[in-house]
Amino acid sequence: MTPPAVLVHRDQELLAKAAAARLVTRIVDVQAARGSASIVLTGGGVGTAVLAELAASGAREAIDWRHLDIWWGDERFLPSGHPERNETGAREALLDHVDVDPARVRPMPASDGPGGSDPEAAADRYAAGLRAAARPEDHGPVPSFDVLMLGVGPDAHVASLFPEMPALYDERPVVAVRGAPKPPPTRITLTLPSIQAAREVWVLAAGGSKATAVRMGLSGAGPVQVPVAGARGRQRTLFLLDRPAAAQLPPGIERIASP
Ligand SMILES: O=C(O)[C@H](O)[C@@H](O)[C@H](O)[C@H](O)COP(=O)(O)O
């Protein structure tokens, strides 16, 4: 795992624009090198704003959308098309507006899907899809995602990994969460080993309510108490912040600020 680099942008809008631009560059670079790329999406305001900025950017034409695998880091276990599903937000912000290959867009199961309403079974199905997509060189049960994005909650949760909950001890790649402290209570989430299989992990945080979680996530805390502290990529970890979210950075953390 790599020590994180921190980039601080003036405000949430600039953070979203800069992250969208970074995403284009990363996907184009990977596609040029290997033909296809894989990304993992997050819900939340900032993550969705990044997708909307990407949709609005002329640079999106540089991406070969047909050769992009799209996964999700977590999902609220709700009926298909529900406005609170992360999938719904991502489709509206970006995926409905670009020429993705539908077979390569892999939302987590919905509670009314063909596989039934059992979240544990749904988590197992998602894990099976990840396992099928993993190649021998990935050396594990999930692909080495090229970019995995994560929002962070004021309580330091990432994906649907909430502090002290059993999912943080689970070694399976994908698990169901019941009784999440933030509604809806039933969710599906990648676990930390799956997150840490990504080549690059980008933590996106805006607003002063995230400042404590960001500081704890960069201060050597344990991921069971502070899940964002476990958000680390194999090759690179970026904390992409706005100024209020960066207000309590620990000393000595690299900090590259936008004017
Ligand atoms: O499932 C959820 O409840 C949200 O997706 C959540 O995990 C979100 O990503 C973070 O709380 C950051 O949200 P914001 O970017 O809106 O602050």
mmCIF file of C-alpha atoms and ligand atoms in Angstrom:
data_model
loop_
_atom_site.group_PDB
_atom_site.id
_atom_site.type_symbol
_atom_site.label_atom_id
_atom_site.label_comp_id
_atom_site.label_asym_id
_atom_site.label_seq_id
_atom_site.Cartn_x
_atom_site.Cartn_y
_atom_site.Cartn_z
ATOM 1 C CA MET A 1 0.000 0.000 0.000
ATOM 2 C CA THR A 2 1.163 3.469 -0.805
ATOM 3 C CA PRO A 3 1.179 6.517 1.446
ATOM 4 C CA PRO A 4 -1.497 8.919 0.273
ATOM 5 C CA ALA A 5 -0.884 12.121 -1.638
ATOM 6 C CA VAL A 6 -3.188 14.985 -0.829
ATOM 7 C CA LEU A 7 -4.456 17.565 -3.294
ATOM 8 C CA VAL A 8 -6.451 20.509 -2.058
ATOM 9 C CA HIS A 9 -8.713 22.453 -4.368
ATOM 10 C CA ARG A 10 -10.385 25.765 -3.695
ATOM 11 C CA ASP A 11 -13.952 24.512 -3.506
ATOM 12 C CA GLN A 12 -16.143 21.533 -4.323
ATOM 13 C CA GLU A 13 -16.849 22.664 -7.878
ATOM 14 C CA LEU A 14 -13.172 22.929 -8.750
ATOM 15 C CA LEU A 15 -12.493 19.641 -6.956
ATOM 16 C CA ALA A 16 -15.127 17.899 -9.101
ATOM 17 C CA LYS A 17 -13.799 19.452 -12.331
ATOM 18 C CA ALA A 18 -10.205 18.561 -11.495
ATOM 19 C CA ALA A 19 -11.102 14.991 -10.522
ATOM 20 C CA ALA A 20 -13.083 14.568 -13.751
ATOM 21 C CA ALA A 21 -10.097 15.795 -15.757
ATOM 22 C CA ARG A 22 -7.818 13.450 -13.828
ATOM 23 C CA LEU A 23 -10.191 10.574 -14.537
ATOM 24 C CA VAL A 24 -10.127 11.237 -18.278
ATOM 25 C CA THR A 25 -6.334 11.270 -18.251
ATOM 26 C CA ARG A 26 -6.071 8.112 -16.208
ATOM 27 C CA ILE A 27 -8.568 6.160 -18.336
ATOM 28 C CA VAL A 28 -6.983 7.325 -21.604
ATOM 29 C CA ASP A 29 -3.505 6.411 -20.364
ATOM 30 C CA VAL A 30 -4.602 2.940 -19.286
ATOM 31 C CA GLN A 31 -6.529 2.319 -22.498
ATOM 32 C CA ALA A 32 -3.507 3.389 -24.544
ATOM 33 C CA ALA A 33 -1.322 0.952 -22.616
ATOM 34 C CA ARG A 34 -3.662 -2.019 -22.235
ATOM 35 C CA GLY A 35 -6.709 -1.488 -24.455
ATOM 36 C CA SER A 36 -9.297 -1.354 -21.716
ATOM 37 C CA ALA A 37 -9.639 0.207 -18.287
ATOM 38 C CA SER A 38 -11.734 -0.380 -15.184
ATOM 39 C CA ILE A 39 -13.183 2.081 -12.739
ATOM 40 C CA VAL A 40 -15.198 1.783 -9.544
ATOM 41 C CA LEU A 41 -17.836 4.424 -8.837
ATOM 42 C CA THR A 42 -19.031 5.875 -5.563
ATOM 43 C CA GLY A 43 -22.283 7.468 -4.557
ATOM 44 C CA GLY A 44 -22.472 10.713 -2.659
ATOM 45 C CA GLY A 45 -22.530 14.330 -3.710
ATOM 46 C CA VAL A 46 -18.902 14.711 -4.707
ATOM 47 C CA GLY A 47 -18.647 11.403 -6.528
ATOM 48 C CA THR A 48 -21.770 12.169 -8.517
ATOM 49 C CA ALA A 49 -20.544 15.714 -9.230
ATOM 50 C CA VAL A 50 -17.351 14.251 -10.707
ATOM 51 C CA LEU A 51 -19.436 12.132 -13.076
ATOM 52 C CA ALA A 52 -21.555 15.138 -14.061
ATOM 53 C CA GLU A 53 -18.410 17.175 -14.754
ATOM 54 C CA LEU A 54 -17.075 14.353 -16.880
ATOM 55 C CA ALA A 55 -20.342 14.252 -18.842
ATOM 56 C CA ALA A 56 -20.121 18.014 -19.384
ATOM 57 C CA SER A 57 -16.504 17.932 -20.491
ATOM 58 C CA GLY A 58 -15.513 17.856 -24.145
ATOM 59 C CA ALA A 59 -12.549 15.749 -23.059
ATOM 60 C CA ARG A 60 -14.909 12.822 -22.480
ATOM 61 C CA GLU A 61 -14.613 12.148 -26.224
ATOM 62 C CA ALA A 62 -11.027 11.053 -25.603
ATOM 63 C CA ILE A 63 -12.277 7.985 -23.700
ATOM 64 C CA ASP A 64 -13.035 4.759 -25.523
ATOM 65 C CA TRP A 65 -16.256 4.157 -23.632
ATOM 66 C CA ARG A 66 -16.819 0.748 -25.204
ATOM 67 C CA HIS A 67 -13.655 -0.517 -23.533
ATOM 68 C CA LEU A 68 -14.345 0.618 -20.015
ATOM 69 C CA ASP A 69 -15.487 -1.673 -17.203
ATOM 70 C CA ILE A 70 -17.608 0.107 -14.635
ATOM 71 C CA TRP A 71 -18.168 -1.315 -11.156
ATOM 72 C CA TRP A 72 -19.552 0.112 -7.935
ATOM 73 C CA GLY A 73 -17.955 0.274 -4.494
ATOM 74 C CA ASP A 74 -21.252 0.008 -2.677
ATOM 75 C CA GLU A 75 -24.956 0.199 -3.199
ATOM 76 C CA ARG A 76 -28.079 0.816 -1.240
ATOM 77 C CA PHE A 77 -30.132 -2.370 -1.474
ATOM 78 C CA LEU A 78 -33.259 -0.799 -2.959
ATOM 79 C CA PRO A 79 -35.432 -1.524 -5.992
ATOM 80 C CA SER A 80 -34.012 -0.957 -9.447
ATOM 81 C CA GLY A 81 -34.299 2.666 -10.544
ATOM 82 C CA HIS A 82 -34.836 3.916 -6.988
ATOM 83 C CA PRO A 83 -33.606 7.519 -6.807
ATOM 84 C CA GLU A 84 -31.405 6.708 -3.795
ATOM 85 C CA ARG A 85 -29.494 3.938 -5.540
ATOM 86 C CA ASN A 86 -25.951 4.941 -6.417
ATOM 87 C CA GLU A 87 -26.508 3.326 -9.792
ATOM 88 C CA THR A 88 -29.425 5.653 -10.538
ATOM 89 C CA GLY A 89 -27.353 8.725 -9.773
ATOM 90 C CA ALA A 90 -24.435 7.529 -11.876
ATOM 91 C CA ARG A 91 -26.640 6.729 -14.837
ATOM 92 C CA GLU A 92 -28.327 10.121 -14.700
ATOM 93 C CA ALA A 93 -25.089 12.031 -14.250
ATOM 94 C CA LEU A 94 -22.973 10.209 -16.814
ATOM 95 C CA LEU A 95 -23.739 6.726 -18.033
ATOM 96 C CA ASP A 96 -26.939 7.644 -19.890
ATOM 97 C CA HIS A 97 -24.945 10.201 -21.867
ATOM 98 C CA VAL A 98 -21.972 8.190 -23.114
ATOM 99 C CA ASP A 99 -21.559 5.153 -25.353
ATOM 100 C CA VAL A 100 -20.780 2.569 -22.688
ATOM 101 C CA ASP A 101 -21.022 -1.139 -23.454
ATOM 102 C CA PRO A 102 -24.016 -2.208 -21.315
ATOM 103 C CA ALA A 103 -22.368 -5.579 -20.699
ATOM 104 C CA ARG A 104 -19.430 -3.810 -19.072
ATOM 105 C CA VAL A 105 -21.559 -1.712 -16.701
ATOM 106 C CA ARG A 106 -21.897 -3.765 -13.527
ATOM 107 C CA PRO A 107 -24.259 -2.215 -10.984
ATOM 108 C CA MET A 108 -24.687 -4.051 -7.729
ATOM 109 C CA PRO A 109 -27.949 -6.025 -7.546
ATOM 110 C CA ALA A 110 -31.231 -4.318 -6.742
ATOM 111 C CA SER A 111 -33.615 -5.623 -4.098
ATOM 112 C CA ASP A 112 -36.244 -6.422 -6.753
ATOM 113 C CA GLY A 113 -33.811 -8.018 -9.192
ATOM 114 C CA PRO A 114 -34.065 -11.492 -10.737
ATOM 115 C CA GLY A 115 -31.716 -12.883 -8.098
ATOM 116 C CA GLY A 116 -34.169 -12.154 -5.301
ATOM 117 C CA SER A 117 -34.340 -9.923 -2.259
ATOM 118 C CA ASP A 118 -31.719 -11.564 -0.080
ATOM 119 C CA PRO A 119 -28.812 -9.104 0.290
ATOM 120 C CA GLU A 120 -26.300 -11.811 1.255
ATOM 121 C CA ALA A 121 -27.084 -13.737 -1.932
ATOM 122 C CA ALA A 122 -26.857 -10.487 -3.905
ATOM 123 C CA ALA A 123 -23.422 -9.778 -2.428
ATOM 124 C CA ASP A 124 -22.288 -13.280 -3.370
ATOM 125 C CA ARG A 125 -23.499 -12.760 -6.945
ATOM 126 C CA TYR A 126 -21.560 -9.529 -7.241
ATOM 127 C CA ALA A 127 -18.484 -11.256 -5.872
ATOM 128 C CA ALA A 128 -18.908 -13.994 -8.479
ATOM 129 C CA GLY A 129 -18.988 -11.371 -11.235
ATOM 130 C CA LEU A 130 -15.821 -9.792 -9.902
ATOM 131 C CA ARG A 131 -14.115 -13.155 -9.643
ATOM 132 C CA ALA A 132 -15.035 -13.946 -13.238
ATOM 133 C CA ALA A 133 -13.547 -10.624 -14.371
ATOM 134 C CA ALA A 134 -10.290 -11.064 -12.443
ATOM 135 C CA ARG A 135 -7.326 -12.252 -14.506
ATOM 136 C CA PRO A 136 -4.485 -14.439 -13.305
ATOM 137 C CA GLU A 137 -2.194 -11.422 -13.026
ATOM 138 C CA ASP A 138 -4.609 -9.863 -10.546
ATOM 139 C CA HIS A 139 -3.618 -12.559 -8.019
ATOM 140 C CA GLY A 140 -6.930 -12.388 -6.214
ATOM 141 C CA PRO A 141 -10.703 -12.594 -6.337
ATOM 142 C CA VAL A 142 -11.301 -9.143 -7.851
ATOM 143 C CA PRO A 143 -9.775 -7.230 -10.775
ATOM 144 C CA SER A 144 -7.004 -4.724 -10.077
ATOM 145 C CA PHE A 145 -9.258 -1.759 -10.732
ATOM 146 C CA ASP A 146 -7.472 1.119 -12.415
ATOM 147 C CA VAL A 147 -9.307 3.769 -10.391
ATOM 148 C CA LEU A 148 -11.556 3.226 -7.391
ATOM 149 C CA MET A 149 -13.297 6.346 -6.119
ATOM 150 C CA LEU A 150 -14.696 6.722 -2.629
ATOM 151 C CA GLY A 151 -16.683 9.415 -0.905
ATOM 152 C CA VAL A 152 -16.224 9.686 2.832
ATOM 153 C CA GLY A 153 -18.797 10.343 5.517
ATOM 154 C CA PRO A 154 -18.381 12.618 8.554
ATOM 155 C CA ASP A 155 -18.124 9.377 10.569
ATOM 156 C CA ALA A 156 -15.191 8.318 8.318
ATOM 157 C CA HIS A 157 -17.146 5.609 6.502
ATOM 158 C CA VAL A 158 -16.215 4.714 2.948
ATOM 159 C CA ALA A 159 -18.353 2.657 0.590
ATOM 160 C CA SER A 160 -20.806 1.061 3.075
ATOM 161 C CA LEU A 161 -18.056 0.263 5.567
ATOM 162 C CA PHE A 162 -19.207 2.018 8.712
ATOM 163 C CA PRO A 163 -16.998 2.250 11.817
ATOM 164 C CA GLU A 164 -16.862 -0.869 13.971
ATOM 165 C CA MET A 165 -19.320 -2.852 11.836
ATOM 166 C CA PRO A 166 -18.701 -6.529 11.021
ATOM 167 C CA ALA A 167 -18.030 -5.842 7.327
ATOM 168 C CA LEU A 168 -14.693 -4.334 8.358
ATOM 169 C CA TYR A 169 -13.521 -7.711 9.647
ATOM 170 C CA ASP A 170 -14.773 -9.629 6.635
ATOM 171 C CA GLU A 171 -12.275 -11.084 4.187
ATOM 172 C CA ARG A 172 -14.853 -11.871 1.519
ATOM 173 C CA PRO A 173 -14.689 -9.484 -1.455
ATOM 174 C CA VAL A 174 -18.296 -8.268 -1.214
ATOM 175 C CA VAL A 175 -20.676 -8.415 1.730
ATOM 176 C CA ALA A 176 -24.168 -7.377 2.717
ATOM 177 C CA VAL A 177 -24.535 -4.773 5.438
ATOM 178 C CA ARG A 178 -27.576 -4.746 7.670
ATOM 179 C CA GLY A 179 -28.322 -2.043 10.198
ATOM 180 C CA ALA A 180 -26.165 0.659 8.624
ATOM 181 C CA PRO A 181 -26.237 3.799 10.776
ATOM 182 C CA LYS A 182 -26.990 5.888 7.687
ATOM 183 C CA PRO A 183 -30.230 4.998 5.890
ATOM 184 C CA PRO A 184 -31.132 2.885 4.121
ATOM 185 C CA PRO A 185 -29.998 0.203 6.570
ATOM 186 C CA THR A 186 -29.454 -2.592 4.065
ATOM 187 C CA ARG A 187 -26.565 -2.221 1.657
ATOM 188 C CA ILE A 188 -23.995 -4.136 -0.351
ATOM 189 C CA THR A 189 -20.352 -3.146 -0.223
ATOM 190 C CA LEU A 190 -16.869 -4.062 -1.340
ATOM 191 C CA THR A 191 -14.711 -4.898 1.654
ATOM 192 C CA LEU A 192 -11.317 -3.369 2.391
ATOM 193 C CA PRO A 193 -9.330 -6.164 0.675
ATOM 194 C CA SER A 194 -11.257 -5.481 -2.546
ATOM 195 C CA ILE A 195 -10.756 -1.725 -2.234
ATOM 196 C CA GLN A 196 -7.059 -2.250 -1.592
ATOM 197 C CA ALA A 197 -6.778 -4.397 -4.752
ATOM 198 C CA ALA A 198 -7.237 -1.260 -6.852
ATOM 199 C CA ARG A 199 -4.181 0.226 -8.485
ATOM 200 C CA GLU A 200 -5.367 3.711 -7.580
ATOM 201 C CA VAL A 201 -7.777 4.717 -4.820
ATOM 202 C CA TRP A 202 -9.107 8.249 -4.853
ATOM 203 C CA VAL A 203 -10.853 9.579 -1.756
ATOM 204 C CA LEU A 204 -13.098 12.529 -2.592
ATOM 205 C CA ALA A 205 -14.151 14.845 0.214
ATOM 206 C CA ALA A 206 -15.658 18.314 0.290
ATOM 207 C CA GLY A 207 -16.938 20.428 3.132
ATOM 208 C CA GLY A 208 -15.973 21.128 6.707
ATOM 209 C CA SER A 209 -18.048 18.227 8.040
ATOM 210 C CA LYS A 210 -15.413 15.890 6.531
ATOM 211 C CA ALA A 211 -12.342 17.587 8.026
ATOM 212 C CA THR A 212 -12.078 15.353 11.092
ATOM 213 C CA ALA A 213 -12.633 12.168 9.096
ATOM 214 C CA VAL A 214 -9.974 13.239 6.580
ATOM 215 C CA ARG A 215 -7.491 14.023 9.345
ATOM 216 C CA MET A 216 -8.095 10.680 11.042
ATOM 217 C CA GLY A 217 -7.821 8.895 7.715
ATOM 218 C CA LEU A 218 -4.336 10.333 7.260
ATOM 219 C CA SER A 219 -3.121 9.957 10.834
ATOM 220 C CA GLY A 220 -2.381 6.270 11.178
ATOM 221 C CA ALA A 221 -5.725 5.314 12.700
ATOM 222 C CA GLY A 222 -6.979 1.751 12.363
ATOM 223 C CA PRO A 223 -9.551 1.077 9.641
ATOM 224 C CA VAL A 224 -12.031 -0.636 11.955
ATOM 225 C CA GLN A 225 -12.492 2.617 13.868
ATOM 226 C CA VAL A 226 -11.750 4.865 10.874
ATOM 227 C CA PRO A 227 -12.641 3.059 7.644
ATOM 228 C CA VAL A 228 -11.218 5.790 5.416
ATOM 229 C CA ALA A 229 -7.810 4.962 6.928
ATOM 230 C CA GLY A 230 -8.055 1.677 5.007
ATOM 231 C CA ALA A 231 -8.699 3.404 1.689
ATOM 232 C CA ARG A 232 -5.352 2.742 0.039
ATOM 233 C CA GLY A 233 -4.426 1.687 -3.473
ATOM 234 C CA ARG A 234 -1.682 -0.690 -4.545
ATOM 235 C CA GLN A 235 0.143 1.886 -6.597
ATOM 236 C CA ARG A 236 -1.331 5.190 -5.599
ATOM 237 C CA THR A 237 -3.678 6.764 -3.079
ATOM 238 C CA LEU A 238 -5.020 10.265 -3.582
ATOM 239 C CA PHE A 239 -7.054 12.329 -1.185
ATOM 240 C CA LEU A 240 -8.757 14.917 -3.390
ATOM 241 C CA LEU A 241 -10.162 17.587 -1.113
ATOM 242 C CA ASP A 242 -11.609 21.037 -1.042
ATOM 243 C CA ARG A 243 -10.238 23.555 1.411
ATOM 244 C CA PRO A 244 -12.834 23.039 4.155
ATOM 245 C CA ALA A 245 -12.303 19.263 4.087
ATOM 246 C CA ALA A 246 -8.544 19.879 4.342
ATOM 247 C CA ALA A 247 -8.814 22.259 7.289
ATOM 248 C CA GLN A 248 -7.387 19.769 9.823
ATOM 249 C CA LEU A 249 -4.673 18.000 7.834
ATOM 250 C CA PRO A 250 -1.960 16.505 10.039
ATOM 251 C CA PRO A 251 1.441 18.178 9.775
ATOM 252 C CA GLY A 252 3.848 16.823 7.195
ATOM 253 C CA ILE A 253 1.196 15.593 4.794
ATOM 254 C CA GLU A 254 1.999 16.499 1.226
ATOM 255 C CA ARG A 255 -0.298 19.217 0.102
ATOM 256 C CA ILE A 256 -0.587 20.624 -3.383
ATOM 257 C CA ALA A 257 -3.054 23.450 -3.486
ATOM 258 C CA SER A 258 -4.984 24.993 -6.326
ATOM 259 C CA PRO A 259 -4.791 28.804 -6.364
HETATM 260 O O1 LIG B 1 -24.276 5.395 0.538
HETATM 261 C C1 LIG B 1 -24.207 6.477 1.078
HETATM 262 O O2 LIG B 1 -24.820 6.771 2.111
HETATM 263 C C2 LIG B 1 -23.361 7.534 0.449
HETATM 264 O O3 LIG B 1 -23.041 7.141 -0.835
HETATM 265 C C3 LIG B 1 -22.118 7.802 1.244
HETATM 266 O O4 LIG B 1 -21.314 6.688 1.398
HETATM 267 C C4 LIG B 1 -21.352 8.959 0.622
HETATM 268 O O5 LIG B 1 -20.524 8.520 -0.414
HETATM 269 C C5 LIG B 1 -20.513 9.669 1.629
HETATM 270 O O6 LIG B 1 -21.280 9.899 2.775
HETATM 271 C C6 LIG B 1 -20.013 10.966 1.052
HETATM 272 O O7 LIG B 1 -21.107 11.709 0.629
HETATM 273 P P1 LIG B 1 -20.974 13.172 0.053
HETATM 274 O O8 LIG B 1 -19.999 13.135 -1.087
HETATM 275 O O9 LIG B 1 -22.373 13.500 -0.406
HETATM 276 O O10 LIG B 1 -20.543 14.027 1.166
#
